[in-house]
Tab-separated table of C-alpha atoms in Angstrom:
chain	number	residue	atom	x	y	z
A	1	UNK	CA	-55.344	-4.454	5.087
A	2	UNK	CA	-57.922	-1.806	6.062
A	3	UNK	CA	-56.657	1.790	6.006
A	4	UNK	CA	-56.945	2.111	9.803
A	5	UNK	CA	-54.835	-1.028	10.322
A	6	UNK	CA	-52.159	0.140	7.861
A	7	UNK	CA	-52.038	3.505	9.644
A	8	UNK	CA	-51.647	1.781	13.005
A	9	UNK	CA	-48.829	-0.445	11.727
A	10	UNK	CA	-47.062	2.573	10.178
A	11	UNK	CA	-47.151	4.448	13.494
A	12	UNK	CA	-45.776	1.392	15.326
A	13	UNK	CA	-42.928	1.128	12.787
A	14	UNK	CA	-42.106	4.846	13.153
A	15	UNK	CA	-42.045	4.599	16.933
A	16	UNK	CA	-39.665	1.628	16.659
A	17	UNK	CA	-37.322	3.792	14.550
A	18	UNK	CA	-37.190	6.474	17.242
A	19	UNK	CA	-36.741	3.899	20.021
A	20	UNK	CA	-33.829	2.240	18.192
A	21	UNK	CA	-32.118	5.610	17.706
A	22	UNK	CA	-32.487	6.547	21.382
A	23	UNK	CA	-31.129	3.164	22.469
A	24	UNK	CA	-28.172	3.611	20.104
A	25	UNK	CA	-27.425	7.039	21.570
A	26	UNK	CA	-27.703	5.832	25.165
A	27	UNK	CA	-25.555	2.770	24.457
A	28	UNK	CA	-22.570	5.102	23.965
A	29	UNK	CA	-22.411	5.437	27.748
A	30	UNK	CA	-21.661	1.742	28.092
A	31	UNK	CA	-18.484	1.922	26.002
A	32	UNK	CA	-15.330	1.650	28.067
A	33	UNK	CA	-13.552	4.990	28.404
A	34	UNK	CA	-16.497	6.966	27.052
A	35	UNK	CA	-18.852	6.432	29.977
A	36	UNK	CA	-16.563	8.357	32.339
A	37	UNK	CA	-15.878	11.249	29.963
A	38	UNK	CA	-19.118	11.748	28.022
A	39	UNK	CA	-21.839	14.172	29.033
A	40	UNK	CA	-25.480	13.829	28.130
A	41	UNK	CA	-27.410	16.929	27.174
A	42	UNK	CA	-31.141	17.529	26.960
A	43	UNK	CA	-31.911	19.827	24.056
A	44	UNK	CA	-34.929	21.891	23.039
A	45	UNK	CA	-35.697	24.835	20.824
A	46	UNK	CA	-37.224	26.174	17.639
A	47	UNK	CA	-36.849	25.048	14.028
A	48	UNK	CA	-37.517	27.122	10.901
A	49	UNK	CA	-37.806	24.884	7.849
A	50	UNK	CA	-38.690	24.851	4.172
A	51	UNK	CA	-38.842	22.475	1.204
A	52	UNK	CA	-37.326	23.914	-1.949
A	53	UNK	CA	-36.014	22.898	-5.340
A	54	UNK	CA	-36.969	22.850	-9.000
A	55	UNK	CA	-40.040	21.505	-10.815
A	56	UNK	CA	-40.454	21.687	-14.577
A	57	UNK	CA	-37.438	23.958	-14.899
A	58	UNK	CA	-38.924	26.516	-12.479
A	59	UNK	CA	-37.870	27.380	-8.963
A	60	UNK	CA	-40.188	25.752	-6.425
A	61	UNK	CA	-40.128	27.035	-2.878
A	62	UNK	CA	-42.791	27.156	-0.202
A	63	UNK	CA	-43.025	29.596	2.686
A	64	UNK	CA	-40.923	28.698	5.723
A	65	UNK	CA	-42.617	27.128	8.737
A	66	UNK	CA	-41.643	27.415	12.380
A	67	UNK	CA	-41.884	24.426	14.681
A	68	UNK	CA	-40.140	22.995	17.714
A	69	UNK	CA	-37.371	20.505	18.278
A	70	UNK	CA	-36.519	18.283	21.243
A	71	UNK	CA	-33.609	15.916	21.596
A	72	UNK	CA	-30.799	14.129	23.360
A	73	UNK	CA	-27.093	14.864	22.818
A	74	UNK	CA	-23.931	13.032	23.873
A	75	UNK	CA	-20.720	15.085	24.083
A	76	UNK	CA	-17.519	13.011	24.116
A	77	UNK	CA	-13.937	14.381	24.028
A	78	UNK	CA	-11.729	12.966	21.274
A	79	UNK	CA	-8.542	14.917	22.001
A	80	UNK	CA	-7.250	17.171	24.760
A	81	UNK	CA	-7.255	20.125	22.369
A	82	UNK	CA	-11.007	20.679	22.355
A	83	UNK	CA	-12.127	18.209	19.700
A	84	UNK	CA	-15.369	16.360	20.550
A	85	UNK	CA	-17.684	13.814	18.974
A	86	UNK	CA	-21.273	14.952	19.499
A	87	UNK	CA	-23.973	12.561	18.264
A	88	UNK	CA	-27.578	13.546	18.882
A	89	UNK	CA	-31.105	12.414	18.132
A	90	UNK	CA	-33.716	15.154	17.703
A	91	UNK	CA	-37.436	15.265	17.017
A	92	UNK	CA	-37.781	18.096	14.471
A	93	UNK	CA	-40.836	19.715	12.905
A	94	UNK	CA	-40.146	20.598	9.266
A	95	UNK	CA	-42.136	21.150	6.058
A	96	UNK	CA	-43.483	24.191	4.249
A	97	UNK	CA	-46.558	26.356	3.682
A	98	UNK	CA	-48.158	25.527	0.336
A	99	UNK	CA	-50.751	28.312	0.765
A	100	UNK	CA	-50.189	31.343	2.970
A	101	UNK	CA	-52.342	34.455	2.972
A	102	UNK	CA	-54.346	36.505	5.449
A	103	UNK	CA	-57.343	34.157	5.340
A	104	UNK	CA	-55.941	30.653	4.875
A	105	UNK	CA	-52.757	28.762	5.618
A	106	UNK	CA	-52.184	25.269	4.274
A	107	UNK	CA	-49.020	23.365	5.049
A	108	UNK	CA	-47.153	20.103	4.698
A	109	UNK	CA	-46.306	19.485	8.356
A	110	UNK	CA	-43.365	17.089	8.085
A	111	UNK	CA	-41.958	15.347	11.148
A	112	UNK	CA	-38.553	13.693	11.429
A	113	UNK	CA	-36.280	12.017	13.934
A	114	UNK	CA	-32.935	13.559	12.939
A	115	UNK	CA	-29.754	11.706	13.811
A	116	UNK	CA	-26.838	14.186	13.839
A	117	UNK	CA	-23.242	12.941	14.022
A	118	UNK	CA	-21.218	16.098	14.547
A	119	UNK	CA	-17.510	16.536	15.146
A	120	UNK	CA	-17.209	19.683	17.273
A	121	UNK	CA	-14.255	21.959	17.988
A	122	UNK	CA	-14.231	24.012	21.233
A	123	UNK	CA	-12.071	27.075	21.910
A	124	UNK	CA	-11.175	28.122	25.443
A	125	UNK	CA	-10.881	26.618	28.896
A	126	UNK	CA	-13.471	24.162	30.232
A	127	UNK	CA	-13.783	26.299	33.368
A	128	UNK	CA	-14.920	29.307	31.315
A	129	UNK	CA	-17.430	30.155	28.615
A	130	UNK	CA	-16.338	28.529	25.348
A	131	UNK	CA	-17.268	28.987	21.708
A	132	UNK	CA	-17.570	26.018	19.375
A	133	UNK	CA	-18.435	24.980	15.847
A	134	UNK	CA	-19.184	21.618	14.301
A	135	UNK	CA	-19.970	19.690	11.158
A	136	UNK	CA	-21.320	16.247	10.383
A	137	UNK	CA	-23.796	14.066	8.507
A	138	UNK	CA	-27.532	14.021	9.158
A	139	UNK	CA	-30.021	11.186	8.685
A	140	UNK	CA	-33.727	12.012	8.971
A	141	UNK	CA	-36.180	9.202	9.745
A	142	UNK	CA	-39.692	10.180	8.669
A	143	UNK	CA	-42.400	10.180	11.338
A	144	UNK	CA	-46.211	10.461	10.958
A	145	UNK	CA	-46.859	13.748	9.119
A	146	UNK	CA	-49.976	15.636	8.017
A	147	UNK	CA	-51.302	18.117	5.494
A	148	UNK	CA	-52.952	20.759	7.658
A	149	UNK	CA	-55.111	23.830	7.126
A	150	UNK	CA	-55.704	26.835	9.357
A	151	UNK	CA	-58.668	29.095	8.613
A	152	UNK	CA	-60.368	31.602	10.921
A	153	UNK	CA	-58.169	30.419	13.759
A	154	UNK	CA	-59.280	26.799	13.381
A	155	UNK	CA	-56.743	24.103	12.524
A	156	UNK	CA	-57.828	21.107	10.464
A	157	UNK	CA	-55.884	17.981	9.564
A	158	UNK	CA	-56.651	17.394	5.899
A	159	UNK	CA	-54.957	14.003	5.534
A	160	UNK	CA	-51.829	12.015	6.348
A	161	UNK	CA	-48.750	12.518	4.193
A	162	UNK	CA	-47.603	9.386	2.381
A	163	UNK	CA	-43.880	8.578	2.277
A	164	UNK	CA	-42.506	6.220	-0.367
A	165	UNK	CA	-41.302	5.877	-3.944
A	166	UNK	CA	-44.561	5.166	-5.798
A	167	UNK	CA	-46.646	7.753	-7.660
A	168	UNK	CA	-49.217	7.852	-4.856
A	169	UNK	CA	-46.578	9.086	-2.391
A	170	UNK	CA	-46.075	12.727	-1.414
A	171	UNK	CA	-42.395	12.493	-0.433
A	172	UNK	CA	-39.641	9.914	-0.249
A	173	UNK	CA	-39.058	8.546	3.219
A	174	UNK	CA	-35.650	8.623	4.887
A	175	UNK	CA	-33.792	11.883	4.312
A	176	UNK	CA	-30.084	12.616	4.595
A	177	UNK	CA	-27.842	15.640	4.408
A	178	UNK	CA	-25.166	17.727	6.116
A	179	UNK	CA	-25.416	19.607	9.393
A	180	UNK	CA	-23.316	22.561	10.560
A	181	UNK	CA	-23.521	24.420	13.856
A	182	UNK	CA	-22.131	27.331	15.851
A	183	UNK	CA	-22.593	27.784	19.557
A	184	UNK	CA	-21.482	28.999	22.951
A	185	UNK	CA	-21.083	26.749	25.999
A	186	UNK	CA	-21.495	28.460	29.382
A	187	UNK	CA	-19.793	27.441	32.624
A	188	UNK	CA	-22.862	25.927	34.289
A	189	UNK	CA	-23.477	23.340	31.578
A	190	UNK	CA	-25.898	25.399	29.502
A	191	UNK	CA	-25.255	25.713	25.789
A	192	UNK	CA	-26.869	27.766	23.018
A	193	UNK	CA	-26.383	26.792	19.389
A	194	UNK	CA	-27.597	27.604	15.897
A	195	UNK	CA	-27.479	24.829	13.322
A	196	UNK	CA	-28.421	24.444	9.677
A	197	UNK	CA	-29.345	21.116	8.121
A	198	UNK	CA	-28.966	21.004	4.341
A	199	UNK	CA	-30.828	18.096	2.765
A	200	UNK	CA	-29.047	16.211	-0.014
A	201	UNK	CA	-31.679	13.644	-0.911
A	202	UNK	CA	-34.253	14.359	-3.604
A	203	UNK	CA	-37.602	14.059	-1.801
A	204	UNK	CA	-39.644	13.514	-4.980
A	205	UNK	CA	-40.834	9.870	-5.166
A	206	UNK	CA	-38.923	7.906	-7.800
A	207	UNK	CA	-41.989	7.259	-9.976
A	208	UNK	CA	-42.642	11.021	-10.180
A	209	UNK	CA	-39.109	12.181	-10.930
A	210	UNK	CA	-38.542	13.751	-14.339
A	211	UNK	CA	-35.556	15.586	-15.779
A	212	UNK	CA	-33.781	17.746	-13.233
A	213	UNK	CA	-36.768	18.003	-10.885
A	214	UNK	CA	-35.795	17.910	-7.227
A	215	UNK	CA	-37.042	18.945	-3.792
A	216	UNK	CA	-34.925	19.058	-0.647
A	217	UNK	CA	-35.346	19.815	3.043
A	218	UNK	CA	-33.650	22.787	4.652
A	219	UNK	CA	-33.938	23.729	8.330
A	220	UNK	CA	-32.415	26.147	10.822
A	221	UNK	CA	-32.467	25.169	14.488
A	222	UNK	CA	-32.078	27.399	17.545
A	223	UNK	CA	-31.383	25.168	20.531
A	224	UNK	CA	-30.713	25.397	24.246
A	225	UNK	CA	-28.974	22.349	25.662
A	226	UNK	CA	-28.377	21.526	29.300
A	227	UNK	CA	-25.528	19.092	29.890
A	228	UNK	CA	-25.956	17.037	33.028
A	229	UNK	CA	-22.991	17.133	35.432
A	230	UNK	CA	-20.589	14.275	34.861
A	231	UNK	CA	-19.333	13.193	38.287
A	232	UNK	CA	-17.065	10.153	38.131
A	233	UNK	CA	-17.516	7.525	40.785
A	234	UNK	CA	-15.344	8.155	43.761
A	235	UNK	CA	-12.842	5.470	44.543
A	236	UNK	CA	-13.779	3.396	47.513
A	237	UNK	CA	-11.637	4.054	50.549
A	238	UNK	CA	-9.507	1.163	51.625
A	239	UNK	CA	-10.450	-0.196	54.943
């Protein structure tokens, strides 16, 4: 296939991944017992990410990059003692600077749809401000990403980043790791949290792996989440 057609098909496949994840998250509301108790939250914020590891026995670490994150969260009580299941799907900008000086900045601008499956513990009364912390697995679905360059204030897209396991690839595709978070939930449904996603998968394509070489994603997220009011349907009055 021509390069333009392959690129188009890749973008369609990536969009299908995101759509499937959003449908999976929304489908939680259809489960009996969960629909009445769960709250949906709209989340947005800033991510600070890097790709680090070891190549040829030497530490390999780029300069951290800031980006933004946007997502959807479902908060469902598991017990009456403040334990919740909090799955979420987030668009997250990750990657690293490969060159960073006063004149030029070149970066691997990685994009992922991160599925987070956190178990969260809240402390305090629901009618007051509460603190919480959580932990859970993370799966990152790679989205169209670019190698970019910024010089004299002008940003240029150098080329698309290739995901796969062959030697011509830049990084392996799907990522996975562990996510931890701390936060505070205010009375009016607004929540602020800080999370760290620690990548466990070696991102070096299989055909390029040698010895103990490895590269992994790491990202800190600062998020504001607004949980929509959950008002159960009022029982119909008997005539």
